XYZ file of C-alpha atoms in Angstrom:
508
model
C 38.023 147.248 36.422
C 34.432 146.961 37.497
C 34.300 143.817 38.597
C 38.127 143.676 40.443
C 36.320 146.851 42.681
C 33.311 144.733 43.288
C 35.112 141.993 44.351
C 37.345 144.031 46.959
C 34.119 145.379 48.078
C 33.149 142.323 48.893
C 36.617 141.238 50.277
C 35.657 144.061 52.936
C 32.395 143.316 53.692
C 33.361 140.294 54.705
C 35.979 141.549 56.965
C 34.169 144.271 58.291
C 31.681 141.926 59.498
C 34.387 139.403 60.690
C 35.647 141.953 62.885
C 31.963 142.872 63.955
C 30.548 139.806 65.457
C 34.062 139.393 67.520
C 33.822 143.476 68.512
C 29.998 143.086 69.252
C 29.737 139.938 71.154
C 31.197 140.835 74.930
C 28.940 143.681 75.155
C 26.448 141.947 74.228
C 26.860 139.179 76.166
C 27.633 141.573 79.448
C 23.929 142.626 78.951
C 22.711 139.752 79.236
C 24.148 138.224 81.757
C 21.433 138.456 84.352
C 18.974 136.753 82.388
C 21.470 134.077 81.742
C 21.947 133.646 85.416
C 18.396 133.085 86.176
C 17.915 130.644 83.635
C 21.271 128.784 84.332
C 22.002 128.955 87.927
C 25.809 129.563 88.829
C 25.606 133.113 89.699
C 29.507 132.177 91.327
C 30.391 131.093 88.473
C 29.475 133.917 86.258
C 32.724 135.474 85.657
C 34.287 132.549 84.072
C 32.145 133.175 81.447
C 33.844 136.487 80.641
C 37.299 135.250 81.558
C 36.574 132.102 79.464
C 36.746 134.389 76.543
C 39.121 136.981 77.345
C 42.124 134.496 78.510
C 41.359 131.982 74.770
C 41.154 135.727 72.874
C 44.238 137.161 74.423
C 46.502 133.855 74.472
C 45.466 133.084 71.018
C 46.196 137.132 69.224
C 50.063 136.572 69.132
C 50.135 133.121 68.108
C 47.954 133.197 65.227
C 48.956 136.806 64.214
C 52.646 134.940 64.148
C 51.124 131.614 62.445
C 49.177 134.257 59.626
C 53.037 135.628 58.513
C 53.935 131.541 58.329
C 51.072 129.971 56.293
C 49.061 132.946 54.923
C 46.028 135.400 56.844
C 43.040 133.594 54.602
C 43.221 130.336 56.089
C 43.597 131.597 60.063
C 40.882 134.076 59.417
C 38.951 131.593 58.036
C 40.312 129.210 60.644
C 39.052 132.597 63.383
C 35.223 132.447 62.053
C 34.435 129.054 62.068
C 36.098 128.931 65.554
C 34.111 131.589 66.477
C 30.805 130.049 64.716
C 31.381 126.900 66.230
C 31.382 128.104 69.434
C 28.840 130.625 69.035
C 26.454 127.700 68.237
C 27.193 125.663 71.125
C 27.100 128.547 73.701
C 23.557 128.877 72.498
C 22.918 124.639 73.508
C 24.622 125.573 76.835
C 22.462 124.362 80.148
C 24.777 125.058 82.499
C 27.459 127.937 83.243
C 30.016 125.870 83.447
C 29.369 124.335 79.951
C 28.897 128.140 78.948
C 31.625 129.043 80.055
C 33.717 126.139 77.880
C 32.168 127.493 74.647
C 33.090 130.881 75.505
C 36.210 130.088 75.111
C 36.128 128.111 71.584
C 34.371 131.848 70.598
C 37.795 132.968 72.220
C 39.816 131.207 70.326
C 37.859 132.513 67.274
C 38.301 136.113 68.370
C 42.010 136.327 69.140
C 42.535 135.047 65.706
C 39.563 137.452 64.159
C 40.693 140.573 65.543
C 44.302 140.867 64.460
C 44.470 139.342 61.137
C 41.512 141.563 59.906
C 43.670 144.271 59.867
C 46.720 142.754 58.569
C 44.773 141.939 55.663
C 44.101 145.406 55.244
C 47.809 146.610 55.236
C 48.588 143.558 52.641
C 45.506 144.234 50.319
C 45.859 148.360 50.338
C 47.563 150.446 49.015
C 49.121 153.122 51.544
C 46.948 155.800 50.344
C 44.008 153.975 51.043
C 45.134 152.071 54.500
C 44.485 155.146 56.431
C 40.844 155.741 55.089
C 40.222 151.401 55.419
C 41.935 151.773 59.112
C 39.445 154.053 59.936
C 36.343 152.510 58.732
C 37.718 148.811 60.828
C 38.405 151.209 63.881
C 35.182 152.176 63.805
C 33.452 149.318 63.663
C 34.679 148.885 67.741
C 32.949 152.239 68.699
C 29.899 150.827 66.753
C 30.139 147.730 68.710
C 30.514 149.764 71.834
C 27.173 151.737 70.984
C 24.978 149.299 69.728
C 25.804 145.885 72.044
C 23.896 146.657 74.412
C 20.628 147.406 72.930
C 21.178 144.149 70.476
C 21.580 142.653 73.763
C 18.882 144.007 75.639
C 16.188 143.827 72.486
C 17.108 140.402 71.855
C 16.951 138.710 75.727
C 13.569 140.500 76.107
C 11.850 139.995 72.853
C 13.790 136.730 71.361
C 15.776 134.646 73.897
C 19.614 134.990 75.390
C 20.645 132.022 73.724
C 19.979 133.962 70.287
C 22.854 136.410 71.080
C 24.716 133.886 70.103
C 23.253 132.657 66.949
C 22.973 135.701 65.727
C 26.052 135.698 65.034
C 25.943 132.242 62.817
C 24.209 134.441 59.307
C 26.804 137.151 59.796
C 29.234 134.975 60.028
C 28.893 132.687 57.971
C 28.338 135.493 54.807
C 31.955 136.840 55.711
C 32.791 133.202 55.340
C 32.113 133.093 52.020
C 32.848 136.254 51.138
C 36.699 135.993 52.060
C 36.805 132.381 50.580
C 35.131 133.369 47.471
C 37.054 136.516 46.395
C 39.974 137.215 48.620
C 43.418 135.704 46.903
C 46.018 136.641 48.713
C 49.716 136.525 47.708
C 52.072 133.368 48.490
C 54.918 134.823 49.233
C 54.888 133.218 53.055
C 57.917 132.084 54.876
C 57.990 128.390 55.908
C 59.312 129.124 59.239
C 60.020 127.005 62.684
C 57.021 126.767 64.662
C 58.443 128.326 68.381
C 56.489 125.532 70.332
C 58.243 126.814 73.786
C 57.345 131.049 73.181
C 53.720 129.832 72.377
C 53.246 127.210 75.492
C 54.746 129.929 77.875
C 53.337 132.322 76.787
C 49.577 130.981 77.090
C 50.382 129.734 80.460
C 51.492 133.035 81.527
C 48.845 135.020 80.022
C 46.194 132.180 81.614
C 47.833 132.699 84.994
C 47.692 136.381 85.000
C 44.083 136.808 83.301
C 42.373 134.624 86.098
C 44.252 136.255 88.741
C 43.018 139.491 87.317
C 39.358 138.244 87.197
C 39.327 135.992 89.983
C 41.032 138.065 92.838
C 39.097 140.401 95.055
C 35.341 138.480 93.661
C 35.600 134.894 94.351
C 39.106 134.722 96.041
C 40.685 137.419 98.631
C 43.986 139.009 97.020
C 46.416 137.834 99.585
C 44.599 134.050 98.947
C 47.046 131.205 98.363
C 45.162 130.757 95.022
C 45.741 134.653 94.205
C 49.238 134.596 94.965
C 50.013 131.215 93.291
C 48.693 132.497 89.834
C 50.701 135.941 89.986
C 53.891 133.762 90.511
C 53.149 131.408 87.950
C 52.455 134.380 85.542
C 55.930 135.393 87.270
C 58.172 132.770 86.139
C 56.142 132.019 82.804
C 56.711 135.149 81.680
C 60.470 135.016 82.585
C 60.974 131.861 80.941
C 59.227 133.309 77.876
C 61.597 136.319 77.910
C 64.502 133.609 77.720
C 63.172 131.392 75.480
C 62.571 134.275 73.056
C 66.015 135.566 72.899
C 67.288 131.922 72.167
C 64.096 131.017 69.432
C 64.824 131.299 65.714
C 61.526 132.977 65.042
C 59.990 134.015 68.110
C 56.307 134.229 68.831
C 57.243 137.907 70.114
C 60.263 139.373 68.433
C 62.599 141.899 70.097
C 64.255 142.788 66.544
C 59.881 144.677 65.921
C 60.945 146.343 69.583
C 64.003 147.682 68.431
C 62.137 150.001 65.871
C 61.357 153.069 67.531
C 57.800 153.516 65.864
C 56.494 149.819 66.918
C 57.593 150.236 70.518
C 56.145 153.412 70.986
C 53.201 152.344 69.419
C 53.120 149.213 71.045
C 53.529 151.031 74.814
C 50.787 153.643 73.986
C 48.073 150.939 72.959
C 48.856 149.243 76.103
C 47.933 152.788 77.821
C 45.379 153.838 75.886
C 43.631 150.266 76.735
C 44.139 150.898 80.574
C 42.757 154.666 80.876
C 40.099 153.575 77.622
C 37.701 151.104 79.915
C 38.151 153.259 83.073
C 35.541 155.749 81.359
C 33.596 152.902 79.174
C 32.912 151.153 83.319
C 32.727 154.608 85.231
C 30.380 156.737 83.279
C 27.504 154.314 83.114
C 27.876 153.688 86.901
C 27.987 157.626 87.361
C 25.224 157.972 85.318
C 23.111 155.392 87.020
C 24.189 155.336 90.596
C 24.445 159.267 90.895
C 21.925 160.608 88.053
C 19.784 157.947 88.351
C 19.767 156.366 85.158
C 19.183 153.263 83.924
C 21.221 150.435 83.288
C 19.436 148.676 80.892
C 20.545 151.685 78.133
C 24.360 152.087 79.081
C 25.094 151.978 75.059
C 22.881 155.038 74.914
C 24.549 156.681 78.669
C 27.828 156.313 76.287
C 26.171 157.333 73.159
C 28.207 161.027 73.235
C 31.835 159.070 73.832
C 31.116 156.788 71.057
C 30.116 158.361 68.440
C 32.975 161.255 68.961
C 35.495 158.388 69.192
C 34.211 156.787 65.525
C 34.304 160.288 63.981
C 38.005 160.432 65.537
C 38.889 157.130 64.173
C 38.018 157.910 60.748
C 39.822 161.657 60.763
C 42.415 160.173 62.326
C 42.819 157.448 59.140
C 42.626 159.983 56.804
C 45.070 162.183 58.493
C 47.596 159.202 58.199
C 48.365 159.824 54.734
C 49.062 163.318 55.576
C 51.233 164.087 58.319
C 53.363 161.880 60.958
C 51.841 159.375 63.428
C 53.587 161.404 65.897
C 52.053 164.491 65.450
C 48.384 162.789 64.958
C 48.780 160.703 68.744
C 50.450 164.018 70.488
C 47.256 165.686 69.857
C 44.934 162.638 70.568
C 46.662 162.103 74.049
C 46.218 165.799 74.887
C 42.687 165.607 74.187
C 42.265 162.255 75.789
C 44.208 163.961 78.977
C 42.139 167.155 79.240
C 38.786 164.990 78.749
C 39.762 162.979 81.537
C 41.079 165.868 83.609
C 37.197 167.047 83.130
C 35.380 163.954 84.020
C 37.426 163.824 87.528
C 35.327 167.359 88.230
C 32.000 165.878 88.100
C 29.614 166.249 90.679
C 26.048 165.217 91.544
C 25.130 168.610 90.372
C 26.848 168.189 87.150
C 23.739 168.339 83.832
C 23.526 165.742 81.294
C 24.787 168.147 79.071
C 27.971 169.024 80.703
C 28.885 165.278 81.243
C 27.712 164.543 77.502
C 30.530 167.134 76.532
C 33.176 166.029 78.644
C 32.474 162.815 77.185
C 32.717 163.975 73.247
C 35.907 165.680 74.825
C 37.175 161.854 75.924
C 35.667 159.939 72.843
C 37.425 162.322 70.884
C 40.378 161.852 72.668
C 39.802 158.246 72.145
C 39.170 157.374 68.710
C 42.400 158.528 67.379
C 44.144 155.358 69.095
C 41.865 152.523 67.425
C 43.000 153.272 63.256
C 46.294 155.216 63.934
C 48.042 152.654 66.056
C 47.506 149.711 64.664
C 49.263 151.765 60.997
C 52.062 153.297 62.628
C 52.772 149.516 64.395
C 52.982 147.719 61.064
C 54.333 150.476 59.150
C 57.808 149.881 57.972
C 57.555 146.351 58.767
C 57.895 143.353 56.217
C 55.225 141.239 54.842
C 56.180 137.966 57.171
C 56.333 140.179 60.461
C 52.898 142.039 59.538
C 50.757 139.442 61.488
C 52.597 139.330 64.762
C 53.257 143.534 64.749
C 49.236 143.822 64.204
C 48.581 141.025 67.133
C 51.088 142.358 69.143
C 49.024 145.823 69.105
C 45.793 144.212 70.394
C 47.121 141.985 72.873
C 48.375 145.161 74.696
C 45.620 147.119 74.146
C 43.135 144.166 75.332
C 45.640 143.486 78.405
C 45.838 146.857 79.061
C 42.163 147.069 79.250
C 41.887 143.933 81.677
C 45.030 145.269 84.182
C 43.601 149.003 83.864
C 39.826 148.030 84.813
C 41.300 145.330 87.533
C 43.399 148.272 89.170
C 41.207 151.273 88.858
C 38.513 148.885 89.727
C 40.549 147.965 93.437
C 40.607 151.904 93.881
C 36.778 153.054 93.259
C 35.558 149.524 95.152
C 37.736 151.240 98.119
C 37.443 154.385 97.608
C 33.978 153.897 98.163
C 33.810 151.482 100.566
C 35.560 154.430 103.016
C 33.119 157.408 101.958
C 29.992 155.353 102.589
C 31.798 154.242 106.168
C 32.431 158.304 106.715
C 29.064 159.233 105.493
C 26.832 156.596 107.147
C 29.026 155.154 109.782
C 28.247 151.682 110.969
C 25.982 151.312 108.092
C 28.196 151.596 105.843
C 31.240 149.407 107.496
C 28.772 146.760 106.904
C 28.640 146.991 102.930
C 31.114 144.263 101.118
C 34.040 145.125 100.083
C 32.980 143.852 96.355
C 29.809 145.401 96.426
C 28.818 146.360 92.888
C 27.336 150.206 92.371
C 25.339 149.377 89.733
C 23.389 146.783 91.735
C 22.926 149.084 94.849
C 21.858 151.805 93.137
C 19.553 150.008 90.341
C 16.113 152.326 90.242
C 14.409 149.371 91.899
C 16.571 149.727 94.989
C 16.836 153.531 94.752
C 13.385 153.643 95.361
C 13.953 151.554 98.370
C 16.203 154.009 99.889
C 15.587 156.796 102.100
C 16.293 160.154 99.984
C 18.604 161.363 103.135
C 20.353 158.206 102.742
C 20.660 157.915 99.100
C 21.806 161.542 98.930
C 24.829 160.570 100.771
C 25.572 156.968 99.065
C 25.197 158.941 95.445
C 28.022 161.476 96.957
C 30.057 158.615 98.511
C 29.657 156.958 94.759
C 30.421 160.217 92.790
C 33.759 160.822 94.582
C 34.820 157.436 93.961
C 34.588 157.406 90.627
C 36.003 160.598 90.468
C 39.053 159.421 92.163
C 39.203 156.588 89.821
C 39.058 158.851 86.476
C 41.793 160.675 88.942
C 44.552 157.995 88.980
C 43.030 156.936 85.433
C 45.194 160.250 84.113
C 48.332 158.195 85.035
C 48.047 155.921 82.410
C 47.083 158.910 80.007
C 50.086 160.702 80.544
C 52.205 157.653 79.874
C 50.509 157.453 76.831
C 51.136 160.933 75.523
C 54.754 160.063 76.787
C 54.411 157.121 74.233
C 53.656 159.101 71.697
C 55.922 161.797 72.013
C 58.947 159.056 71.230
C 57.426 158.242 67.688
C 59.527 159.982 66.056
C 58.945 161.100 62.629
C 57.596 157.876 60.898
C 54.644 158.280 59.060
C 53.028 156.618 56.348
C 55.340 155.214 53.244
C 53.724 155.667 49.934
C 56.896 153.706 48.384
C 56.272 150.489 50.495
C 53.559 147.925 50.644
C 51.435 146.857 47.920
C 50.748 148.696 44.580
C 47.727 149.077 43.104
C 48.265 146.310 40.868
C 48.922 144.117 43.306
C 45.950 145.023 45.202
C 43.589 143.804 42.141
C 45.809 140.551 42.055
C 45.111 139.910 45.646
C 41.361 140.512 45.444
């Protein structure tokens, strides 16, 4: 008995830190990003290595979520970390941007196959009175991330070198290597199905097409560009041809027959929400914080340090509540919270404290944290063993792609937004100011001090009501996602289904 607990301990640390270094590594990449510039060159080439990543991550989640109910989750998880390690290594040879940007996406690749097999394995491995409290602890592990990215990322370009915030990932990883090869057996009872070579290759090309239009449009290209325009129709008639192909495949990458349940869609509709309204306060508050309170920008994991750490403590209640009452009831009251913290956040002001904004934030987090354990249970629940993978990939895809459209849109609006107040406030002055001009570079303490206080009284209101307005139309997505909810119906968890006890043992 002893040792079968041991080795499932082991089973999840190696998961848990699987799912770490692929949570971890954006943020902490994000931080050091100027440093890599100067060293590199490229600085308009810079977002490619971002986009690198997200597009291989986000092409790659259904497809190997899909391949793990074919051929079994150990070897594609294994299959994720070595991608991962492999490029994690070379991003940390790179001497150019362009080369960076290449390995970023072999760590992609790595990711979109980390992220939603990890907890897959946790619905196959667990019983269902322990997948809420497991669900928890892996949901976690992204508000973690969230906190402590970028002051890894920060400590490690000043003291070490950027190019070790990439091999610091090659010890973790390779100890959840072993650990998951060594003592996690899972069962064989795959099906051997057709490969849907058509729903995969349409797929990636529309998710590629729509991803750089997303990161590309507005920076390096106008939005009315030829270029622009040419990738939203390509995503266009990708995506349509996917729809078709799908309805005609005999095992789909994406299958309608997981829409038809009522719990998946809803599910599925609320993570994409939840993304979208999710990064509009992990972006805004720093920027508030910095451009408006003058803070710095060097400690945004500690600016966010209030949101995260109420979103973790929501994450694991909302796990454990799982096993007691319906995923409907559980996501009505995370929405509402999530709603009225938003609600609060439009009302700052320059005059608002620290501690105010801290509580509106615990309010959000809060809010939050429900989402990342109870969503990706009430998705899978009900499901069978060889549609697990692509229910749980299916999840974060449209929580990751509603995080990309919702920071792209809202993003548009604030850039805008205050674009027009500095023009009303400053007149000529501020006419001239880009229309992609970034806050936090303006109002960086080095240039505040720069400023004349008359002036930067007005630019820190100009910047305070656009962000405001952009935690404003953020409440849209909200909404829809306590509408999302609300059509759950009354599935909750199913102590009858999944794996016993017995079977847990024989799988670890």
């Amino acid at each position: 008995m002893a040792v079968k607990k041991n080795r499932l301990g082991f089973i999840v640390a190696g998961l848990l830190l699987g799912i770490l270094i692929a949570a971890i590594d954006n943020t902490i990449v994000a931080t050091a990003m100027g440093t890599i510039i100067g060293d590199l060159g490229g600085l308009d080439q810079f977002v490619w290595v971002t986009s690198a990543y997200m597009v291989a991550e986000m092409a790659g989640m259904p497809i190997f979520g899909k391949l793990s109910d074919m051929y079994g989750r150990k070897k594609f998880f294994i299959f994720g970390v070595v991608m991962f390690l492999i490029g994690s290594m070379l991003c940390g040879t790179a001497h150019s941007i362009t080369e960076l940007s290449i390995y970023r996406a072999i760590q992609g690749i790595g990711g979109g196959a980390l992220i939603p097999i990890t907890f897959t394995i946790i619905f196959d491995i667990f019983p269902p009175e322990l997948r809420g409290k497991m669900s928890g602890m892996f949901g976690a592990v992204f508000g973690v991330a969230n906190l402590f990215g970028p002051l890894m990322g920060a400590y490690i370009t000043d003291y070490w070198h950027w190019r070790w915030i990439f091999y610091i990932n090659v010890p973790l990883g390779i100890i959840a290597f072993l650990l998951v090869v060594l003592f996690y057996r899972e069962s064989h009872e795959h099906s051997r199905q057709k490969i849907d070579i058509w729903g995969a290759s349409t797929l990636v090309g529309a998710v590629v097409s729509l991803m750089f239009a997303l990161e590309l449009g507005g920076s390096k290209y106008a939005w009315d560009s030829v270029v622009i325009l040419g990738l939203f129709a390509a995503f266009a008639l990708l995506f349509i041809i996917f729809l078709l192909v799908e309805r005609k495949a005999a095992e789909p990458i994406i299958s309608y027959e997981m829409f038809r349940k009522r719990l998946f869609a809803a599910s599925s509709a609320a993570a994409l929400f939840y993304g979208a309204a999710f990064i509009t306060a992990a972006v805004y508050i720093p920027i508030f914080v910095q451009g408006v309170m003058g803070g710095s920008a060097t400690n945004s994991g500690l600016i966010l340090l209030p949101l995260t750490l109420s979103s973790v403590v929501a994450s694991q209640v909302g796990g454990m509540l799982s096993s007691k009452m319906t995923f409907r009831r559980i996501m009505i009251f995370s929405a509402t919270v999530f709603l009225l913290g938003m609600f609060l956040l439009t009302t700052i002001t320059p005059e608002t404290s620290r501690l105010v904004l801290s509580f509106y934030m615990m309010i959000t987090g809060f809010g939050i944290g429900f989402s990342f354990s109870v969503l990706s249970m009430s998705a899978i629940q009900g499901m069978e063993l060889r549609q697990r993978g692509s229910a749980n990939s299916t999840i974060s895809f449209l929580r990751s792609l509603g995080m990309t459209v919702g920071i792209t849109i809202f993003g548009i609006i604030q850039r805008n937004d205050f674009k027009g107040q500095l023009t009303e406030k400053l007149g000529g002055a501020g006419q001239s100011m880009p229309a992609n001009a970034d806050p936090q570079q303006l109002l960086s303490p080095e240039t505040r001090a720069l400023i004349p206080p008359q002036v930067m009284e007005k630019i820190s209101a100009a910047l305070s009501i656009s962000v405001d307005h952009a935690f404003f139309w953020a409440l849209i997505p909200v909404f829809f996602a306590l509408v999302s909810v609300s059509m759950m119906g009354t599935g909750r968890m199913q102590f009858s289904k999944g794996p016993s006890a017995a079977q847990t043992k024989s799988q670890a």
